[in-house]
Amino acid sequence: MDLRQLEIAVAVAEEGGFTAAALRLHTVQSTVSTVIRALERDLGTALFERTTHRVALTPAGLAFLPAARAALTAAEQARATVDGARWKVSGCVRIGVMPGCWAEPHRVLAKLRREHPAVRAEVRMAHPDELSAAVRKSTVDVMVGVADGDGTDGLVRRSLRREEMVLVTAPTSEGGALTMAEAAELAVVDFAPGWAVRQVTDRAFRDAGVARVVSCEVAEIGAAVELVRHDFGACLLPESVAGRFPELRVRRFTGGGPRWDVAVWWSGGEVSDAVRAVVKVLE
């Protein structure tokens, strides 16, 4: 037995029929009939007497109706209590984002709006050094970026996503695992400085002790993918992003590739309930 069944049973009783109840609930008559049959089967007794002209409550239905109404009222009160608690968290949270590390902000912002309607988020993109300085100066409340330890000492950090980076190449290119040195021999399509992927790529080649040739520098994923697709170079991407383009050939790195570690940072001091709510939604 669930609240939807109770709601439909009450509507049938109050409207005096299945068709009228369906109109009230903006559904179809067959759905109402199916739900009532399931409810009666669950209870082991008939709640309604069906006649040609009208549907009437059985004695069991007459006894059931007040309890069903009370349950619906209690559920509505519980929902109102939760809504009231959600609205108690309010305020504006300024979120700084490193370009390229937050692929679907609409999902997070939609969840925030559902769970905390009175919390407003302002999102802006900036270079990671700017963002960490902004958090320290309290001009940004939280920052989202890739973790490499630069400029974030003293800030509170929470990891959001960890995965491997892979190399994507043209559909007609050779496959197989490769080393960073072998990747450096290929022309590389890369992102502008300040982009999250660029920061991880720079560090990966630097740690491997090899230099690469950047054939093209772009500022959006779509442009990079089109260049790779037409064989103007290869590109390092997080595995989940590469998976969105199945036509490209994905090559992994021998011994495991560079790590894509997206995290959220905020000041180590006292933070508002609104900031806590945003961090929770980001997780």
mmCIF file of C-alpha atoms in Angstrom:
data_model
loop_
_atom_site.group_PDB
_atom_site.id
_atom_site.type_symbol
_atom_site.label_atom_id
_atom_site.label_comp_id
_atom_site.label_asym_id
_atom_site.label_seq_id
_atom_site.Cartn_x
_atom_site.Cartn_y
_atom_site.Cartn_z
ATOM 1 C CA MET A 1 0.000 0.000 0.000
ATOM 2 C CA ASP A 2 1.375 3.406 -0.952
ATOM 3 C CA LEU A 3 0.257 7.032 -0.905
ATOM 4 C CA ARG A 4 -0.658 7.013 -4.582
ATOM 5 C CA GLN A 5 -3.112 4.163 -3.968
ATOM 6 C CA LEU A 6 -4.638 6.033 -1.042
ATOM 7 C CA GLU A 7 -4.939 9.226 -3.091
ATOM 8 C CA ILE A 8 -6.744 7.382 -5.895
ATOM 9 C CA ALA A 9 -9.072 5.546 -3.499
ATOM 10 C CA VAL A 10 -10.069 8.829 -1.840
ATOM 11 C CA ALA A 11 -10.622 10.467 -5.240
ATOM 12 C CA VAL A 12 -12.901 7.600 -6.405
ATOM 13 C CA ALA A 13 -14.913 7.817 -3.168
ATOM 14 C CA GLU A 14 -15.272 11.592 -3.327
ATOM 15 C CA GLU A 15 -15.990 11.793 -7.058
ATOM 16 C CA GLY A 16 -18.289 8.765 -7.113
ATOM 17 C CA GLY A 17 -16.659 7.060 -10.075
ATOM 18 C CA PHE A 18 -13.458 5.960 -11.783
ATOM 19 C CA THR A 19 -13.733 8.292 -14.770
ATOM 20 C CA ALA A 20 -14.366 11.373 -12.612
ATOM 21 C CA ALA A 21 -11.461 10.408 -10.333
ATOM 22 C CA ALA A 22 -9.193 10.047 -13.374
ATOM 23 C CA LEU A 23 -10.131 13.541 -14.545
ATOM 24 C CA ARG A 24 -9.388 14.966 -11.106
ATOM 25 C CA LEU A 25 -6.000 13.257 -10.946
ATOM 26 C CA HIS A 26 -5.084 14.012 -14.590
ATOM 27 C CA THR A 27 -4.690 10.355 -15.490
ATOM 28 C CA VAL A 28 -6.708 7.745 -17.402
ATOM 29 C CA GLN A 29 -9.588 5.611 -16.169
ATOM 30 C CA SER A 30 -7.733 2.351 -16.779
ATOM 31 C CA THR A 31 -4.945 3.441 -14.438
ATOM 32 C CA VAL A 32 -7.446 4.249 -11.684
ATOM 33 C CA SER A 33 -9.145 0.861 -12.114
ATOM 34 C CA THR A 34 -5.820 -0.991 -12.042
ATOM 35 C CA VAL A 35 -4.634 0.788 -8.887
ATOM 36 C CA ILE A 36 -7.914 0.153 -7.041
ATOM 37 C CA ARG A 37 -7.888 -3.541 -7.973
ATOM 38 C CA ALA A 38 -4.314 -3.838 -6.673
ATOM 39 C CA LEU A 39 -5.238 -2.060 -3.442
ATOM 40 C CA GLU A 40 -8.272 -4.301 -2.883
ATOM 41 C CA ARG A 41 -6.161 -7.366 -3.590
ATOM 42 C CA ASP A 42 -3.584 -6.177 -1.072
ATOM 43 C CA LEU A 43 -6.280 -5.559 1.578
ATOM 44 C CA GLY A 44 -8.113 -8.785 0.810
ATOM 45 C CA THR A 45 -11.508 -7.098 0.469
ATOM 46 C CA ALA A 46 -13.538 -4.937 -1.903
ATOM 47 C CA LEU A 47 -13.661 -1.215 -1.160
ATOM 48 C CA PHE A 48 -16.163 -0.271 -3.853
ATOM 49 C CA GLU A 49 -19.377 -1.697 -5.283
ATOM 50 C CA ARG A 50 -19.412 -1.222 -9.049
ATOM 51 C CA THR A 51 -22.809 -0.592 -10.656
ATOM 52 C CA THR A 52 -23.749 0.579 -14.117
ATOM 53 C CA HIS A 53 -24.317 4.166 -13.044
ATOM 54 C CA ARG A 54 -22.257 4.704 -9.908
ATOM 55 C CA VAL A 55 -19.467 3.413 -7.723
ATOM 56 C CA ALA A 56 -20.308 3.180 -4.017
ATOM 57 C CA LEU A 57 -18.243 2.353 -0.953
ATOM 58 C CA THR A 58 -18.626 -1.056 0.655
ATOM 59 C CA PRO A 59 -18.725 -1.273 4.479
ATOM 60 C CA ALA A 60 -14.989 -1.984 4.350
ATOM 61 C CA GLY A 61 -14.545 1.051 2.109
ATOM 62 C CA LEU A 62 -16.501 3.252 4.521
ATOM 63 C CA ALA A 63 -14.204 2.165 7.347
ATOM 64 C CA PHE A 64 -11.090 2.588 5.165
ATOM 65 C CA LEU A 65 -11.819 6.093 3.880
ATOM 66 C CA PRO A 66 -11.180 8.131 7.090
ATOM 67 C CA ALA A 67 -7.896 6.295 7.715
ATOM 68 C CA ALA A 68 -6.804 6.906 4.103
ATOM 69 C CA ARG A 69 -7.556 10.623 4.428
ATOM 70 C CA ALA A 70 -5.661 10.791 7.716
ATOM 71 C CA ALA A 71 -2.624 9.085 6.148
ATOM 72 C CA LEU A 72 -2.605 11.533 3.235
ATOM 73 C CA THR A 73 -2.881 14.474 5.642
ATOM 74 C CA ALA A 74 0.011 13.124 7.725
ATOM 75 C CA ALA A 75 2.146 12.670 4.606
ATOM 76 C CA GLU A 76 1.420 16.243 3.512
ATOM 77 C CA GLN A 77 2.367 17.547 6.954
ATOM 78 C CA ALA A 78 5.617 15.578 6.842
ATOM 79 C CA ARG A 79 6.396 17.004 3.411
ATOM 80 C CA ALA A 80 5.657 20.522 4.624
ATOM 81 C CA THR A 81 7.989 20.022 7.581
ATOM 82 C CA VAL A 82 10.819 18.954 5.284
ATOM 83 C CA ASP A 83 10.136 21.835 2.904
ATOM 84 C CA GLY A 84 10.271 24.229 5.825
ATOM 85 C CA ALA A 85 13.637 22.845 6.894
ATOM 86 C CA ARG A 86 14.969 23.193 3.356
ATOM 87 C CA TRP A 87 13.908 26.807 3.157
ATOM 88 C CA LYS A 88 15.755 27.556 6.386
ATOM 89 C CA VAL A 89 19.021 27.186 4.448
ATOM 90 C CA SER A 90 19.316 30.319 2.353
ATOM 91 C CA GLY A 91 21.864 32.669 0.881
ATOM 92 C CA CYS A 92 24.093 33.159 -2.145
ATOM 93 C CA VAL A 93 27.088 30.888 -2.742
ATOM 94 C CA ARG A 94 29.782 31.971 -5.204
ATOM 95 C CA ILE A 95 31.280 28.969 -7.007
ATOM 96 C CA GLY A 96 34.546 29.354 -8.899
ATOM 97 C CA VAL A 97 35.226 26.709 -11.542
ATOM 98 C CA MET A 98 38.393 25.864 -13.437
ATOM 99 C CA PRO A 99 37.496 25.690 -17.173
ATOM 100 C CA GLY A 100 36.867 22.190 -18.431
ATOM 101 C CA CYS A 101 36.496 20.329 -15.138
ATOM 102 C CA TRP A 102 32.734 20.657 -14.617
ATOM 103 C CA ALA A 103 31.064 19.064 -17.618
ATOM 104 C CA GLU A 104 27.420 19.178 -16.517
ATOM 105 C CA PRO A 105 26.850 22.057 -14.073
ATOM 106 C CA HIS A 106 23.125 22.043 -14.815
ATOM 107 C CA ARG A 107 22.724 18.714 -13.013
ATOM 108 C CA VAL A 108 24.323 19.996 -9.815
ATOM 109 C CA LEU A 109 22.484 23.323 -9.946
ATOM 110 C CA ALA A 110 19.153 21.580 -10.571
ATOM 111 C CA LYS A 111 19.740 19.315 -7.569
ATOM 112 C CA LEU A 112 20.635 22.329 -5.437
ATOM 113 C CA ARG A 113 17.427 24.078 -6.484
ATOM 114 C CA ARG A 114 15.359 21.001 -5.625
ATOM 115 C CA GLU A 115 16.948 20.382 -2.236
ATOM 116 C CA HIS A 116 17.564 23.992 -1.144
ATOM 117 C CA PRO A 117 15.273 26.350 -3.067
ATOM 118 C CA ALA A 118 16.391 29.390 -1.065
ATOM 119 C CA VAL A 119 20.078 28.916 -1.883
ATOM 120 C CA ARG A 120 21.231 30.847 -4.945
ATOM 121 C CA ALA A 121 24.443 29.884 -6.749
ATOM 122 C CA GLU A 122 26.630 32.222 -8.810
ATOM 123 C CA VAL A 123 29.121 30.386 -11.028
ATOM 124 C CA ARG A 124 32.149 31.884 -12.752
ATOM 125 C CA MET A 125 35.150 30.347 -14.471
ATOM 126 C CA ALA A 126 38.717 31.450 -13.856
ATOM 127 C CA HIS A 127 42.340 30.327 -13.787
ATOM 128 C CA PRO A 128 43.090 28.029 -10.806
ATOM 129 C CA ASP A 129 45.552 30.498 -9.250
ATOM 130 C CA GLU A 130 42.883 33.189 -9.352
ATOM 131 C CA LEU A 131 40.342 30.868 -7.779
ATOM 132 C CA SER A 132 42.464 29.747 -4.840
ATOM 133 C CA ALA A 133 43.344 33.393 -4.135
ATOM 134 C CA ALA A 134 39.665 34.328 -4.389
ATOM 135 C CA VAL A 135 38.713 31.649 -1.844
ATOM 136 C CA ARG A 136 41.317 33.023 0.563
ATOM 137 C CA LYS A 137 39.997 36.558 0.065
ATOM 138 C CA SER A 138 36.392 35.326 0.442
ATOM 139 C CA THR A 139 35.376 36.696 -2.958
ATOM 140 C CA VAL A 140 34.616 33.084 -3.940
ATOM 141 C CA ASP A 141 33.058 30.674 -1.440
ATOM 142 C CA VAL A 142 34.041 27.355 -3.040
ATOM 143 C CA MET A 143 36.203 26.394 -5.986
ATOM 144 C CA VAL A 144 36.011 23.340 -8.234
ATOM 145 C CA GLY A 145 39.126 22.229 -10.087
ATOM 146 C CA VAL A 146 41.687 19.493 -10.616
ATOM 147 C CA ALA A 147 43.892 18.613 -7.689
ATOM 148 C CA ASP A 148 47.635 18.997 -8.075
ATOM 149 C CA GLY A 149 48.520 20.721 -4.817
ATOM 150 C CA ASP A 150 49.365 24.131 -6.306
ATOM 151 C CA GLY A 151 48.101 27.107 -4.333
ATOM 152 C CA THR A 152 45.557 25.199 -2.253
ATOM 153 C CA ASP A 153 47.522 24.707 0.990
ATOM 154 C CA GLY A 154 45.387 25.540 4.003
ATOM 155 C CA LEU A 155 42.094 25.126 2.158
ATOM 156 C CA VAL A 156 39.710 22.300 2.967
ATOM 157 C CA ARG A 157 39.541 19.820 0.092
ATOM 158 C CA ARG A 158 37.070 17.102 -0.816
ATOM 159 C CA SER A 159 37.551 14.862 -3.852
ATOM 160 C CA LEU A 160 34.608 14.679 -6.251
ATOM 161 C CA ARG A 161 35.757 12.399 -9.068
ATOM 162 C CA ARG A 162 38.811 10.258 -9.766
ATOM 163 C CA GLU A 163 39.599 8.439 -12.996
ATOM 164 C CA GLU A 164 42.340 7.817 -15.540
ATOM 165 C CA MET A 165 43.247 10.042 -18.437
ATOM 166 C CA VAL A 166 43.390 8.356 -21.840
ATOM 167 C CA LEU A 167 44.661 9.404 -25.257
ATOM 168 C CA VAL A 168 42.075 9.736 -28.029
ATOM 169 C CA THR A 169 43.194 9.502 -31.648
ATOM 170 C CA ALA A 170 41.559 9.444 -35.073
ATOM 171 C CA PRO A 171 39.223 6.514 -35.835
ATOM 172 C CA THR A 172 41.648 5.176 -38.458
ATOM 173 C CA SER A 173 44.746 5.361 -36.255
ATOM 174 C CA GLU A 174 46.556 2.464 -34.625
ATOM 175 C CA GLY A 175 45.426 1.260 -31.208
ATOM 176 C CA GLY A 176 47.100 -0.307 -28.206
ATOM 177 C CA ALA A 177 48.633 0.954 -24.978
ATOM 178 C CA LEU A 178 51.492 3.431 -25.136
ATOM 179 C CA THR A 179 53.907 5.329 -22.911
ATOM 180 C CA MET A 180 53.953 9.060 -22.274
ATOM 181 C CA ALA A 181 57.123 9.248 -24.372
ATOM 182 C CA GLU A 182 55.327 7.598 -27.301
ATOM 183 C CA ALA A 183 52.399 9.981 -26.862
ATOM 184 C CA ALA A 184 54.812 12.925 -26.971
ATOM 185 C CA GLU A 185 55.925 11.851 -30.438
ATOM 186 C CA LEU A 186 52.401 12.451 -31.725
ATOM 187 C CA ALA A 187 51.096 15.899 -32.552
ATOM 188 C CA VAL A 188 48.974 16.876 -29.556
ATOM 189 C CA VAL A 189 45.699 18.791 -29.568
ATOM 190 C CA ASP A 190 45.650 20.640 -26.273
ATOM 191 C CA PHE A 191 43.594 23.173 -24.358
ATOM 192 C CA ALA A 192 44.438 26.742 -23.479
ATOM 193 C CA PRO A 193 46.476 27.418 -20.318
ATOM 194 C CA GLY A 194 44.197 27.525 -17.287
ATOM 195 C CA TRP A 195 42.034 24.693 -18.556
ATOM 196 C CA ALA A 196 41.819 21.707 -16.223
ATOM 197 C CA VAL A 197 42.822 19.185 -18.909
ATOM 198 C CA ARG A 198 45.798 21.366 -19.871
ATOM 199 C CA GLN A 199 46.993 21.450 -16.267
ATOM 200 C CA VAL A 200 46.838 17.648 -15.960
ATOM 201 C CA THR A 201 48.449 17.159 -19.377
ATOM 202 C CA ASP A 202 51.303 19.562 -18.608
ATOM 203 C CA ARG A 203 52.006 17.790 -15.354
ATOM 204 C CA ALA A 204 51.840 14.320 -16.939
ATOM 205 C CA PHE A 205 54.426 15.085 -19.616
ATOM 206 C CA ARG A 206 56.584 17.022 -17.154
ATOM 207 C CA ASP A 207 56.583 14.115 -14.674
ATOM 208 C CA ALA A 208 57.473 11.727 -17.505
ATOM 209 C CA GLY A 209 60.438 13.946 -18.437
ATOM 210 C CA VAL A 210 59.332 14.373 -22.056
ATOM 211 C CA ALA A 211 58.248 17.346 -24.151
ATOM 212 C CA ARG A 212 55.377 17.226 -26.625
ATOM 213 C CA VAL A 213 54.517 19.241 -29.688
ATOM 214 C CA VAL A 214 51.175 21.047 -29.455
ATOM 215 C CA SER A 215 49.721 21.070 -32.950
ATOM 216 C CA CYS A 216 46.528 22.944 -32.042
ATOM 217 C CA GLU A 217 45.373 24.800 -28.958
ATOM 218 C CA VAL A 218 41.627 25.097 -28.380
ATOM 219 C CA ALA A 219 39.184 26.300 -25.726
ATOM 220 C CA GLU A 220 36.367 23.763 -25.953
ATOM 221 C CA ILE A 221 35.941 19.990 -25.980
ATOM 222 C CA GLY A 222 33.975 19.977 -29.242
ATOM 223 C CA ALA A 223 36.755 21.705 -31.167
ATOM 224 C CA ALA A 224 39.359 19.298 -29.782
ATOM 225 C CA VAL A 225 37.276 16.275 -30.745
ATOM 226 C CA GLU A 226 36.758 17.512 -34.311
ATOM 227 C CA LEU A 227 40.497 18.081 -34.748
ATOM 228 C CA VAL A 228 41.240 14.580 -33.447
ATOM 229 C CA ARG A 229 38.517 13.044 -35.594
ATOM 230 C CA HIS A 230 40.106 14.569 -38.701
ATOM 231 C CA ASP A 231 43.564 13.333 -37.640
ATOM 232 C CA PHE A 232 45.133 16.688 -36.806
ATOM 233 C CA GLY A 233 46.510 15.292 -33.556
ATOM 234 C CA ALA A 234 45.821 13.287 -30.412
ATOM 235 C CA CYS A 235 44.325 14.568 -27.187
ATOM 236 C CA LEU A 236 44.427 13.562 -23.524
ATOM 237 C CA LEU A 237 40.954 13.424 -21.990
ATOM 238 C CA PRO A 238 39.382 11.986 -18.842
ATOM 239 C CA GLU A 239 38.112 8.488 -19.581
ATOM 240 C CA SER A 240 34.471 9.452 -18.954
ATOM 241 C CA VAL A 241 34.724 12.367 -21.411
ATOM 242 C CA ALA A 242 36.419 10.190 -24.043
ATOM 243 C CA GLY A 243 33.548 7.709 -23.657
ATOM 244 C CA ARG A 244 31.144 10.317 -25.023
ATOM 245 C CA PHE A 245 32.847 10.038 -28.422
ATOM 246 C CA PRO A 246 32.833 6.311 -29.316
ATOM 247 C CA GLU A 247 33.977 7.007 -32.867
ATOM 248 C CA LEU A 248 37.439 8.019 -31.609
ATOM 249 C CA ARG A 249 40.087 5.442 -30.805
ATOM 250 C CA VAL A 250 40.925 5.317 -27.108
ATOM 251 C CA ARG A 251 44.459 4.385 -26.078
ATOM 252 C CA ARG A 252 45.478 3.734 -22.483
ATOM 253 C CA PHE A 253 48.880 4.308 -20.988
ATOM 254 C CA THR A 254 51.267 1.555 -20.015
ATOM 255 C CA GLY A 255 51.212 1.150 -16.242
ATOM 256 C CA GLY A 256 48.213 3.446 -15.882
ATOM 257 C CA GLY A 257 47.667 6.938 -17.194
ATOM 258 C CA PRO A 258 47.715 10.325 -15.507
ATOM 259 C CA ARG A 259 44.979 10.773 -12.921
ATOM 260 C CA TRP A 260 41.992 13.072 -13.343
ATOM 261 C CA ASP A 261 41.128 14.128 -9.810
ATOM 262 C CA VAL A 262 38.420 16.781 -9.584
ATOM 263 C CA ALA A 263 37.933 18.269 -6.133
ATOM 264 C CA VAL A 264 36.135 21.070 -4.329
ATOM 265 C CA TRP A 265 37.909 23.463 -1.954
ATOM 266 C CA TRP A 266 36.667 26.002 0.560
ATOM 267 C CA SER A 267 38.086 28.084 3.356
ATOM 268 C CA GLY A 268 39.106 26.315 6.529
ATOM 269 C CA GLY A 269 37.275 28.889 8.642
ATOM 270 C CA GLU A 270 33.642 28.998 9.640
ATOM 271 C CA VAL A 271 31.331 28.559 6.627
ATOM 272 C CA SER A 272 27.629 29.153 6.187
ATOM 273 C CA ASP A 273 24.937 26.497 5.981
ATOM 274 C CA ALA A 274 24.452 27.507 2.341
ATOM 275 C CA VAL A 275 28.102 26.693 1.538
ATOM 276 C CA ARG A 276 27.759 23.351 3.335
ATOM 277 C CA ALA A 277 24.662 22.641 1.265
ATOM 278 C CA VAL A 278 26.511 23.382 -1.994
ATOM 279 C CA VAL A 279 29.460 21.173 -1.040
ATOM 280 C CA LYS A 280 27.072 18.351 -0.166
ATOM 281 C CA VAL A 281 25.288 18.653 -3.512
ATOM 282 C CA LEU A 282 28.606 18.666 -5.374
ATOM 283 C CA GLU A 283 29.676 15.338 -3.831
#
